[in-house]
Structures are given as C-alpha cells and as structure tokens.
Amino acid sequence: MFFKLAISIKNINVKGLFIVWERLGGEGKMSCHTEKKTKVSEKSQLKVLLMGNPNVGKSVIFSKLTGMNVIASNYTGTTVSYTKGEITIRDSKGTLIDVPGIYSLKTTSPAEEVAVNMLENENADAIICVIDATNLERNLYLALQLKKKNIPLVFAINLNDVAIKQGIQIDIDALEKELSAPVVSTVAIRNKGLRQLLDKVLEVTGINTSNSYEDESSDDELWKRAGDIARNVQSIRQSEPTFLEKMGDATLKPFPGIPIGFLVIALLLGVVVGGGKGIRGGLLLPLLNNYYVPFVEGIVSRFVSEGLLYNVLVGEYGVLIKGIEWPFALVLPYVFLFYVSLSFLEDSGYLPRLGVLVDGILKKVGLNGGNVIPIIMGYGCAVPAILGTRAATSKKERIIVASVVSLSVPCVAQTGAFISLLGEQSVITLIAVYLISFFGMLSGGLIINKIIPGKTDPILLEIPNLLMPDIKSLIKKITIRTKHFMVEAEIPMVLAIAFAALVVETGALDWAARFIEPFVGGWLGLPKEATLGLILGILRRELAVLPLLDLDLSTIQLLVASVVSLFYLPCLSVVAVLIKEFGLKIALTISIFTLVTAFLAGGMINQLANIISLFL
Amino acid sequence: MNTVLSNIKKSTDCIIEKLPAIGLLNSLGLRKGTMISSMTIQPFGGPVVIRIGRRSVALSRDIAEKIEVRQVG
C-alpha cells in the first residue's frame, strides 16, 4: 500500500505541497521506498509500457489494470508525466507504466519527450500499444514506428464500442496477421478485453524479438503501409452520423457553436454558483449554526472558562468553529460542484471545441486555443493547471499560461470565499471582481507576451470524439478530486485559523497594525483586520478572503479587498510548482508581479473612489 | 485548381499538394496527397477546422495559409 502511495508522487494529479517539495529536493527521483521496490522489479518483474496516440484511453486502461486512480479525460495531453503501477498477470507481478501519448517518435512537447525517453531508456519487457479504433490509419502509423524498436508488442484496439456505433468494423484476426503481433479488442472504460490483454502480454514477453524485424522503411512507406493495413482490415458502413457526431460538428462551427459555448458556460456558472449557494445556505449553514456550533460551545464552556483559550477555540476566529465552517460549509459546496462540472466537460470532449472557438481571441494575448484547458483547470486549482501546460509546445506559452493563472484566475476555493463574502451583500461587486479578473487575464497576457521573447506556436489541435461520459468513471474522478481538496485544505486552514485566533486574541494584531496602518489603512483604505487576510493568503488563496467576513466593510472596501486578494500571491503550493517547472527566478518574478499588481490595482480603486467621493 | 487551405470554402474536398515542414502536421496524418475537407473557418482570425479521415483537426490560419491544396469534385 505504501508503495502505491509513494509511486503516485510521480503522478501529476497528486498535487500536495509535501509532494512538490519532495520532488524539488529529490530532483524528480522517487522516494527511497519506491526506489528499492523498483530495483527489485527491474530484476525479476515484467516491465510493461502503455503507449499510443494521445487520447486513446491509456490512462483508463492503466487505472483499471493497476487499481490506481490516475485522472483520465477526453482530450489530448491529459497525462503529462508517467505513472508506475503494479499489475498481476496470472501469478507473476509486474510494473505497468502509463506514459503521455505521442503521435510519432518525433517529439514536440515536454510531455511527449517523457514518453520517448521512457521508450529509449526503460528497457521494457513489452509494450501495450493502445489504438483508437475510430482512427485506425493514423494510430497504425505510430504502431509501425514502435514495431521498429523490436520490443514485444501487444495491440489494444480500444474504443471499439464507439467505432461500431460509427459503423466501423475491424477484423481483429486480419489485423493480427498484418501486424504479426497479438491484437485484442477492448472497451477499457467497461473493463472489456483487459484481462485478455494482460494474458497476451505474458505470452509475448518470452519471445525473443531481437533482429526478428529489420526495418529501414521511410516515413512515407510507413504511412503507406498504415493506410494499406487500415483498408484491408476495416470495413466502414456509411451510416447516418450519430447524434453525438452531429453535436460534435455543430459545437465546432461558429454557429451554433458560439451560442452553445455561452450556454455551456452559463450552465456551469448556474450549477456551481447557484447550486453551491443552495447547498451552503439551505443545508450546511443551518446544520452548522443550529446543531454544531451550540454543541461545540456547550462542550468547550464546560471545560474551559472564558478567556484566551476559550476564544481561540470557539471565539471570533475559533479553531473549532471556523476550522469547520470555512472549509466545509463555505468552500466545499463550490469545490464539489465545480469538479462535477469540470469532470463532465473533460470526459465529454467538449473543452478542445471551446478552445477552437476562442483561439482567435487568445491569439492576441500570445496564447492559443489549446491553452483554454489549463486555464479552465486553473479555476479549480492552479497546481494541475500549471503542470498541464507541459502538453504545450512552446516554453513561452507555458510561462504565459502559468503567470496568467497565478495572477488572475481565482481557484475554486477562492471563488467559494468570494461568493460567501460578496454574494449576500453586493452581487454587483461579485460580478465586478470577475470582470476585473478577466481583464487582468487579458492585460497580464498581453504584457507578458510583449516581455518574453520568442513566439507562441499556432494552434494545431486534434478534436476528440464527443462522448457521453461514463457515469462510474465520472463519480470516481469527482470523488478523487473532492477528497483531495478536503485533505489538502483542512490542515493549512486549521493552522491558519489557529494563528489568526492567537494574533487577534493576544493583541499582536494591534501591535503589527500600527506599522502597516499607512499602507493597509491609507493606501488601501481597509481596517487592520484585513492584514490577517494578507498574511494568511500566502498559505492559501481563499484565506486571503475569508478573514474579511463579518468585518462590516463598505462596498468599496469589499471591492478593494477582493481585488487585492484576487491578484495577491498565488498560494504556497503554486509557488512551489512554479519553482519546479520554471526555476526559482521565473517563480519569483511571477510572484512579485502578482504582488505588485494586487496592491497597485487595489490601491488605485480605493484612491479613485476617494477622489470621486469628493465630488459627490 | 491549386489554392491554399485558408481560401477553401467550407465542406469542399481537396487534396494536399504542398505543406510546410511542421512535424506535428505529418504526425496528424496531413501529408502530400492526403484527402481532406474543410469544415469551418472560425471568426476573429481563429483556426480552420478540417476533417481528415473521420477526425477533425484545428489548424491555425497561419499554417492553413501555407498548405497548398487542389480542390476535387
């Protein structure tokens, strides 16, 4: 079990601060526990690589075979690093490695380099080459390239159910002959064909393939052969396009694609903001205030007399009260509903379509449509968003997306906090904050695009099939992400609240506030308690906002405080990821950039409001 | 008649005659002689979406301008 935990460090989807630091210190090496284990496996266990074109279902196969949960989505570039997991074939144990998808052995992005390096350096005993049945010819081209490597191969013809629905029939036996290697038809998401796939792996690993296949064919010859094989083994029945195929095309056209895009975003907002407010106000807050708070206060007052300790536990910033209220009642509903919506969109294959529609606009700020995916992920959490940029082909793009997400995209926890702060008092301020966020994204992108030399690669993006998400996989994905938030948020949140309680109750805040009063009070026009948000906000983004609750701020103060916390330093985990991905210098530059923007924007709004009020 | 991909009206079939040396184009299956059809052209200088085989690929207009094609049918 510990082995499984430790290896998941390699997995991009695990984004804890602890893990990030561990990787920083270890130069990407695995922890000592894992190393021992892999050394053993190098000698006696089978090592199997999962390879194939992007978005053919490798990560789904990996999750099903190893029981480990890696995030799989319906677009290219979900997997940007490798994950190792343990498999059992009959009685023997082996290691399965999920690697990023590639179109050919010539790499174009950091994620693809990982895949080709694994192929060259891992000395795998076998490769499972996953092939998308709905796109046979192009997938066969990579298959033929892999064959040249003389490593035993087994082919999985995945997504065969979708192919059959589209009228494509593949003759598995004929394909087996053409490729002179085992071919298994699979529907990974429903666990079909996977056991057979492993059996075949065991069969081929004994076979000595060295020198059995001398191949000097050129690229053109490989393409020709891929085309010939595809024609020989598949029969396509020209049928009326399915509903999803029609929808897939419609969502790509400016009309009705753009109206549909607005509808999707409106729906997303409705579900997250409306639904979140409903769960919070209708269920969680009443539960908390009517049952939990009286209960806890009752217990504490029995053992602790009024005073410092009492206040730290259940006072204004009481750990036992706010430590539950903030993460679970105020933030969790939004986190949960955001991940429900995001996971659905990811698995449907809609996001790249949205990218195509907005590419023209993004081009003006040095980005391309493909970058929409990490930016949308950033509305959940910036850590996977920044790691996700590894699928981008130029470093410039990666830095722009990372900066823009760090600067101006509020994570879902912060969104929850904003809604709690502004939703009741001033919906207009809430909308204003998101408009400013959007404006900040565009102008931030524009500026960085000008500063950083080089150019962004133009969009060149494969559009996946539009699919109906599989409910079981969806539930699993939402559970992983929500659970991850709860684990990740709770400890820093409790520590931060304890710190806040101590600072307030001991009077340390009053002492510190004297020094920063000219800045916080004068320039930003905020009360001294806002300092708390600025201190805690270094830890997590939502903590820059939550201490402002119950302060009775004016509308202008609310706007200023929200804008400062929006642009303020990205949280500690994000800074760590920035260092890991781009180095200390760039990470520091981005952090300072966000800090300066925050105080500049917030202060300017306050000063402007002061001037205007003189004339009113 | 030869023209460039960005000038093709939507839903017309064409065959690629000449294309720039971008590795990813090749890997996505766009090669000399490949039959493709144009699906849509996005507004605001956005990409051209083409259909190759049964799959759609979005190509920036800069790239599409460099792909010479011959219309068929």
PDB file of C-alpha atoms in Angstrom, chain A residues 66-257:
ATOM      1  CA  THR A  66      -3.482  -1.318 -11.534  1.00  0.00           C
ATOM      2  CA  GLY A  67      -6.402  -0.196  -9.400  1.00  0.00           C
ATOM      3  CA  MET A  68      -4.578   3.102  -9.015  1.00  0.00           C
ATOM      4  CA  ASN A  69      -6.532   6.165  -9.902  1.00  0.00           C
ATOM      5  CA  VAL A  70      -4.967   8.432 -12.448  1.00  0.00           C
ATOM      6  CA  ILE A  71      -7.087  11.151 -13.942  1.00  0.00           C
ATOM      7  CA  ALA A  72      -8.240  10.338 -17.459  1.00  0.00           C
ATOM      8  CA  SER A  73     -10.034  12.824 -19.693  1.00  0.00           C
ATOM      9  CA  ASN A  74     -11.305  13.024 -23.218  1.00  0.00           C
ATOM     10  CA  TYR A  75      -8.722  15.309 -24.794  1.00  0.00           C
ATOM     11  CA  THR A  76      -5.098  15.101 -25.843  1.00  0.00           C
ATOM     12  CA  GLY A  77      -2.444  15.797 -23.247  1.00  0.00           C
ATOM     13  CA  THR A  78      -4.193  14.694 -20.037  1.00  0.00           C
ATOM     14  CA  THR A  79      -1.145  12.719 -18.997  1.00  0.00           C
ATOM     15  CA  VAL A  80       1.942  14.902 -18.948  1.00  0.00           C
ATOM     16  CA  SER A  81       4.181  12.712 -16.819  1.00  0.00           C
ATOM     17  CA  TYR A  82       4.467   8.995 -16.263  1.00  0.00           C
ATOM     18  CA  THR A  83       2.877   6.915 -13.538  1.00  0.00           C
ATOM     19  CA  LYS A  84       4.058   3.478 -12.463  1.00  0.00           C
ATOM     20  CA  GLY A  85       1.711   0.918 -11.030  1.00  0.00           C
ATOM     21  CA  GLU A  86       1.719  -2.710 -10.061  1.00  0.00           C
ATOM     22  CA  ILE A  87      -0.070  -5.338 -12.105  1.00  0.00           C
ATOM     23  CA  THR A  88      -0.627  -9.021 -11.582  1.00  0.00           C
ATOM     24  CA  ILE A  89      -0.611 -11.263 -14.618  1.00  0.00           C
ATOM     25  CA  ARG A  90      -1.762 -14.725 -13.634  1.00  0.00           C
ATOM     26  CA  ASP A  91       0.677 -15.398 -10.761  1.00  0.00           C
ATOM     27  CA  SER A  92       3.501 -13.032 -11.554  1.00  0.00           C
ATOM     28  CA  LYS A  93       3.788  -9.414 -10.608  1.00  0.00           C
ATOM     29  CA  GLY A  94       4.794  -6.680 -12.960  1.00  0.00           C
ATOM     30  CA  THR A  95       5.061  -2.930 -13.360  1.00  0.00           C
ATOM     31  CA  LEU A  96       2.848  -1.054 -15.758  1.00  0.00           C
ATOM     32  CA  ILE A  97       3.890   2.433 -16.817  1.00  0.00           C
ATOM     33  CA  ASP A  98       1.379   4.930 -18.160  1.00  0.00           C
ATOM     34  CA  VAL A  99       3.205   7.385 -20.414  1.00  0.00           C
ATOM     35  CA  PRO A 100       1.979  10.503 -22.210  1.00  0.00           C
ATOM     36  CA  GLY A 101       0.507   9.977 -25.663  1.00  0.00           C
ATOM     37  CA  ILE A 102       2.537  10.670 -28.784  1.00  0.00           C
ATOM     38  CA  TYR A 103       1.646  10.992 -32.461  1.00  0.00           C
ATOM     39  CA  SER A 104       5.061   9.846 -33.587  1.00  0.00           C
ATOM     40  CA  LEU A 105       8.527   9.299 -32.164  1.00  0.00           C
ATOM     41  CA  LYS A 106       9.433  12.849 -33.112  1.00  0.00           C
ATOM     42  CA  THR A 107       8.520  14.875 -30.063  1.00  0.00           C
ATOM     43  CA  THR A 108       7.030  18.350 -29.944  1.00  0.00           C
ATOM     44  CA  SER A 109       6.314  18.996 -26.244  1.00  0.00           C
ATOM     45  CA  PRO A 110       7.917  18.263 -22.846  1.00  0.00           C
ATOM     46  CA  ALA A 111       5.177  15.705 -22.197  1.00  0.00           C
ATOM     47  CA  GLU A 112       5.980  13.826 -25.403  1.00  0.00           C
ATOM     48  CA  GLU A 113       9.684  13.836 -24.573  1.00  0.00           C
ATOM     49  CA  VAL A 114       8.866  11.923 -21.396  1.00  0.00           C
ATOM     50  CA  ALA A 115       7.229   9.215 -23.487  1.00  0.00           C
ATOM     51  CA  VAL A 116      10.068   8.807 -25.949  1.00  0.00           C
ATOM     52  CA  ASN A 117      12.655   8.826 -23.143  1.00  0.00           C
ATOM     53  CA  MET A 118      10.766   6.028 -21.417  1.00  0.00           C
ATOM     54  CA  LEU A 119      10.796   4.037 -24.634  1.00  0.00           C
ATOM     55  CA  GLU A 120      14.533   4.506 -25.105  1.00  0.00           C
ATOM     56  CA  ASN A 121      15.714   4.112 -21.524  1.00  0.00           C
ATOM     57  CA  GLU A 122      13.347   1.902 -19.567  1.00  0.00           C
ATOM     58  CA  ASN A 123      14.301  -1.448 -21.149  1.00  0.00           C
ATOM     59  CA  ALA A 124      10.691  -2.517 -21.126  1.00  0.00           C
ATOM     60  CA  ASP A 125       9.846  -6.201 -21.493  1.00  0.00           C
ATOM     61  CA  ALA A 126       6.779  -5.385 -23.523  1.00  0.00           C
ATOM     62  CA  ILE A 127       4.698  -2.519 -24.846  1.00  0.00           C
ATOM     63  CA  ILE A 128       0.951  -2.359 -24.872  1.00  0.00           C
ATOM     64  CA  CYS A 129       0.219  -0.127 -27.834  1.00  0.00           C
ATOM     65  CA  VAL A 130      -3.274   1.299 -27.493  1.00  0.00           C
ATOM     66  CA  ILE A 131      -5.023   2.089 -30.751  1.00  0.00           C
ATOM     67  CA  ASP A 132      -8.118   4.201 -31.233  1.00  0.00           C
ATOM     68  CA  ALA A 133     -10.493   2.092 -33.303  1.00  0.00           C
ATOM     69  CA  THR A 134     -12.163   5.215 -34.659  1.00  0.00           C
ATOM     70  CA  ASN A 135      -8.927   6.493 -36.150  1.00  0.00           C
ATOM     71  CA  LEU A 136      -7.134   3.392 -37.317  1.00  0.00           C
ATOM     72  CA  GLU A 137      -4.782   4.637 -40.031  1.00  0.00           C
ATOM     73  CA  ARG A 138      -3.034   7.310 -38.011  1.00  0.00           C
ATOM     74  CA  ASN A 139      -2.759   5.078 -34.979  1.00  0.00           C
ATOM     75  CA  LEU A 140      -1.255   2.339 -37.113  1.00  0.00           C
ATOM     76  CA  TYR A 141       1.450   4.727 -38.259  1.00  0.00           C
ATOM     77  CA  LEU A 142       2.715   5.007 -34.681  1.00  0.00           C
ATOM     78  CA  ALA A 143       2.222   1.264 -34.236  1.00  0.00           C
ATOM     79  CA  LEU A 144       4.541   0.598 -37.176  1.00  0.00           C
ATOM     80  CA  GLN A 145       7.112   3.015 -35.766  1.00  0.00           C
ATOM     81  CA  LEU A 146       7.006   1.200 -32.435  1.00  0.00           C
ATOM     82  CA  LYS A 147       7.453  -2.150 -34.171  1.00  0.00           C
ATOM     83  CA  LYS A 148      10.844  -0.963 -35.371  1.00  0.00           C
ATOM     84  CA  LYS A 149      12.006  -0.841 -31.746  1.00  0.00           C
ATOM     85  CA  ASN A 150      11.995  -4.643 -31.506  1.00  0.00           C
ATOM     86  CA  ILE A 151      10.286  -4.755 -28.136  1.00  0.00           C
ATOM     87  CA  PRO A 152       7.482  -7.331 -27.827  1.00  0.00           C
ATOM     88  CA  LEU A 153       4.180  -5.626 -28.616  1.00  0.00           C
ATOM     89  CA  VAL A 154       0.547  -6.265 -27.870  1.00  0.00           C
ATOM     90  CA  PHE A 155      -2.082  -4.089 -29.516  1.00  0.00           C
ATOM     91  CA  ALA A 156      -5.271  -2.986 -27.813  1.00  0.00           C
ATOM     92  CA  ILE A 157      -7.946  -1.793 -30.231  1.00  0.00           C
ATOM     93  CA  ASN A 158      -9.707   0.474 -27.793  1.00  0.00           C
ATOM     94  CA  LEU A 159     -12.935   2.484 -28.073  1.00  0.00           C
ATOM     95  CA  ASN A 160     -14.264  -0.358 -30.196  1.00  0.00           C
ATOM     96  CA  ASP A 161     -17.806   0.322 -28.981  1.00  0.00           C
ATOM     97  CA  VAL A 162     -17.660   3.889 -30.286  1.00  0.00           C
ATOM     98  CA  ALA A 163     -16.235   2.614 -33.586  1.00  0.00           C
ATOM     99  CA  ILE A 164     -19.053   0.103 -34.013  1.00  0.00           C
ATOM    100  CA  LYS A 165     -21.610   2.829 -33.338  1.00  0.00           C
ATOM    101  CA  GLN A 166     -19.944   4.907 -36.047  1.00  0.00           C
ATOM    102  CA  GLY A 167     -20.242   1.985 -38.483  1.00  0.00           C
ATOM    103  CA  ILE A 168     -16.591   0.875 -38.339  1.00  0.00           C
ATOM    104  CA  GLN A 169     -15.891  -2.859 -38.204  1.00  0.00           C
ATOM    105  CA  ILE A 170     -12.324  -4.013 -37.601  1.00  0.00           C
ATOM    106  CA  ASP A 171     -11.265  -7.551 -38.443  1.00  0.00           C
ATOM    107  CA  ILE A 172      -9.103  -8.334 -35.416  1.00  0.00           C
ATOM    108  CA  ASP A 173      -7.701 -11.600 -36.849  1.00  0.00           C
ATOM    109  CA  ALA A 174      -6.684  -9.938 -40.080  1.00  0.00           C
ATOM    110  CA  LEU A 175      -5.026  -7.105 -38.182  1.00  0.00           C
ATOM    111  CA  GLU A 176      -3.150  -9.645 -36.057  1.00  0.00           C
ATOM    112  CA  LYS A 177      -1.733 -11.149 -39.240  1.00  0.00           C
ATOM    113  CA  GLU A 178      -0.836  -7.774 -40.702  1.00  0.00           C
ATOM    114  CA  LEU A 179       0.997  -6.689 -37.560  1.00  0.00           C
ATOM    115  CA  SER A 180       2.325 -10.178 -36.710  1.00  0.00           C
ATOM    116  CA  ALA A 181       1.569  -9.463 -33.065  1.00  0.00           C
ATOM    117  CA  PRO A 182      -1.396 -10.152 -30.763  1.00  0.00           C
ATOM    118  CA  VAL A 183      -4.336  -7.774 -31.149  1.00  0.00           C
ATOM    119  CA  VAL A 184      -7.111  -7.516 -28.563  1.00  0.00           C
ATOM    120  CA  SER A 185     -10.367  -5.623 -28.948  1.00  0.00           C
ATOM    121  CA  THR A 186     -11.035  -3.559 -25.813  1.00  0.00           C
ATOM    122  CA  VAL A 187     -13.563  -1.198 -24.313  1.00  0.00           C
ATOM    123  CA  ALA A 188     -11.396  -0.105 -21.399  1.00  0.00           C
ATOM    124  CA  ILE A 189     -13.985   2.061 -19.697  1.00  0.00           C
ATOM    125  CA  ARG A 190     -16.195  -1.028 -19.304  1.00  0.00           C
ATOM    126  CA  ASN A 191     -13.334  -3.356 -18.459  1.00  0.00           C
ATOM    127  CA  LYS A 192     -13.803  -5.328 -21.693  1.00  0.00           C
ATOM    128  CA  GLY A 193     -10.825  -7.219 -23.081  1.00  0.00           C
ATOM    129  CA  LEU A 194      -8.370  -6.091 -20.415  1.00  0.00           C
ATOM    130  CA  ARG A 195      -7.686  -9.472 -18.838  1.00  0.00           C
ATOM    131  CA  GLN A 196      -7.075 -10.939 -22.262  1.00  0.00           C
ATOM    132  CA  LEU A 197      -4.706  -8.055 -22.955  1.00  0.00           C
ATOM    133  CA  LEU A 198      -2.546  -8.981 -19.951  1.00  0.00           C
ATOM    134  CA  ASP A 199      -2.549 -12.651 -20.905  1.00  0.00           C
ATOM    135  CA  LYS A 200      -1.224 -11.710 -24.315  1.00  0.00           C
ATOM    136  CA  VAL A 201       1.477  -9.578 -22.696  1.00  0.00           C
ATOM    137  CA  LEU A 202       2.688 -12.608 -20.766  1.00  0.00           C
ATOM    138  CA  GLU A 203       2.700 -14.661 -23.952  1.00  0.00           C
ATOM    139  CA  VAL A 204       4.822 -12.247 -25.955  1.00  0.00           C
ATOM    140  CA  THR A 205       7.411 -11.405 -23.322  1.00  0.00           C
ATOM    141  CA  GLY A 206       9.095 -14.788 -23.679  1.00  0.00           C
ATOM    142  CA  ILE A 207       9.612 -14.327 -27.390  1.00  0.00           C
ATOM    143  CA  ASN A 208      12.984 -13.077 -28.469  1.00  0.00           C
ATOM    144  CA  THR A 209      12.391 -10.261 -30.879  1.00  0.00           C
ATOM    145  CA  SER A 210      15.906  -9.033 -31.401  1.00  0.00           C
ATOM    146  CA  ASN A 211      16.816  -8.957 -35.051  1.00  0.00           C
ATOM    147  CA  SER A 212      13.498 -10.502 -35.946  1.00  0.00           C
ATOM    148  CA  TYR A 213      12.332  -7.374 -37.671  1.00  0.00           C
ATOM    149  CA  GLU A 214      14.786  -5.354 -39.657  1.00  0.00           C
ATOM    150  CA  ASP A 215      13.031  -2.313 -40.952  1.00  0.00           C
ATOM    151  CA  GLU A 216      14.543   0.578 -42.773  1.00  0.00           C
ATOM    152  CA  SER A 217      11.300   1.927 -44.201  1.00  0.00           C
ATOM    153  CA  SER A 218      10.983   5.642 -44.643  1.00  0.00           C
ATOM    154  CA  ASP A 219       8.241   7.717 -43.135  1.00  0.00           C
ATOM    155  CA  ASP A 220       6.297   7.731 -46.383  1.00  0.00           C
ATOM    156  CA  GLU A 221       6.493   3.985 -46.660  1.00  0.00           C
ATOM    157  CA  LEU A 222       5.209   3.616 -43.083  1.00  0.00           C
ATOM    158  CA  TRP A 223       2.263   5.869 -43.841  1.00  0.00           C
ATOM    159  CA  LYS A 224       1.512   3.943 -46.976  1.00  0.00           C
ATOM    160  CA  ARG A 225       1.642   0.656 -45.119  1.00  0.00           C
ATOM    161  CA  ALA A 226      -0.574   2.052 -42.342  1.00  0.00           C
ATOM    162  CA  GLY A 227      -3.093   3.105 -44.987  1.00  0.00           C
ATOM    163  CA  ASP A 228      -2.962  -0.282 -46.716  1.00  0.00           C
ATOM    164  CA  ILE A 229      -3.446  -2.177 -43.473  1.00  0.00           C
ATOM    165  CA  ALA A 230      -6.332   0.068 -42.440  1.00  0.00           C
ATOM    166  CA  ARG A 231      -8.054  -0.534 -45.774  1.00  0.00           C
ATOM    167  CA  ASN A 232      -7.515  -4.293 -45.552  1.00  0.00           C
ATOM    168  CA  VAL A 233      -8.843  -4.809 -42.046  1.00  0.00           C
ATOM    169  CA  GLN A 234     -11.646  -2.343 -41.617  1.00  0.00           C
ATOM    170  CA  SER A 235     -14.998  -2.045 -43.271  1.00  0.00           C
ATOM    171  CA  ILE A 236     -16.860   1.194 -42.914  1.00  0.00           C
ATOM    172  CA  ARG A 237     -20.589   1.186 -43.321  1.00  0.00           C
ATOM    173  CA  GLN A 238     -21.649   4.633 -44.483  1.00  0.00           C
ATOM    174  CA  SER A 239     -24.334   5.423 -41.997  1.00  0.00           C
ATOM    175  CA  GLU A 240     -26.234   8.427 -40.844  1.00  0.00           C
ATOM    176  CA  PRO A 241     -23.962  10.249 -38.347  1.00  0.00           C
ATOM    177  CA  THR A 242     -24.909   9.557 -34.735  1.00  0.00           C
ATOM    178  CA  PHE A 243     -26.449  12.292 -32.613  1.00  0.00           C
ATOM    179  CA  LEU A 244     -23.144  12.831 -30.820  1.00  0.00           C
ATOM    180  CA  GLU A 245     -21.248  13.086 -34.112  1.00  0.00           C
ATOM    181  CA  LYS A 246     -23.708  15.737 -35.284  1.00  0.00           C
ATOM    182  CA  MET A 247     -23.372  17.597 -31.984  1.00  0.00           C
ATOM    183  CA  GLY A 248     -19.609  17.258 -32.208  1.00  0.00           C
ATOM    184  CA  ASP A 249     -19.615  19.051 -35.544  1.00  0.00           C
ATOM    185  CA  ALA A 250     -22.198  21.642 -34.518  1.00  0.00           C
ATOM    186  CA  THR A 251     -20.189  22.707 -31.457  1.00  0.00           C
ATOM    187  CA  LEU A 252     -17.205  23.428 -33.725  1.00  0.00           C
ATOM    188  CA  LYS A 253     -18.995  25.762 -36.099  1.00  0.00           C
ATOM    189  CA  PRO A 254     -19.257  29.447 -35.176  1.00  0.00           C
ATOM    190  CA  PHE A 255     -22.987  28.989 -35.446  1.00  0.00           C
ATOM    191  CA  PRO A 256     -24.386  27.285 -33.424  1.00  0.00           C
ATOM    192  CA  GLY A 257     -21.039  26.650 -31.698  1.00  0.00           C
TER     193      GLY A 257
END
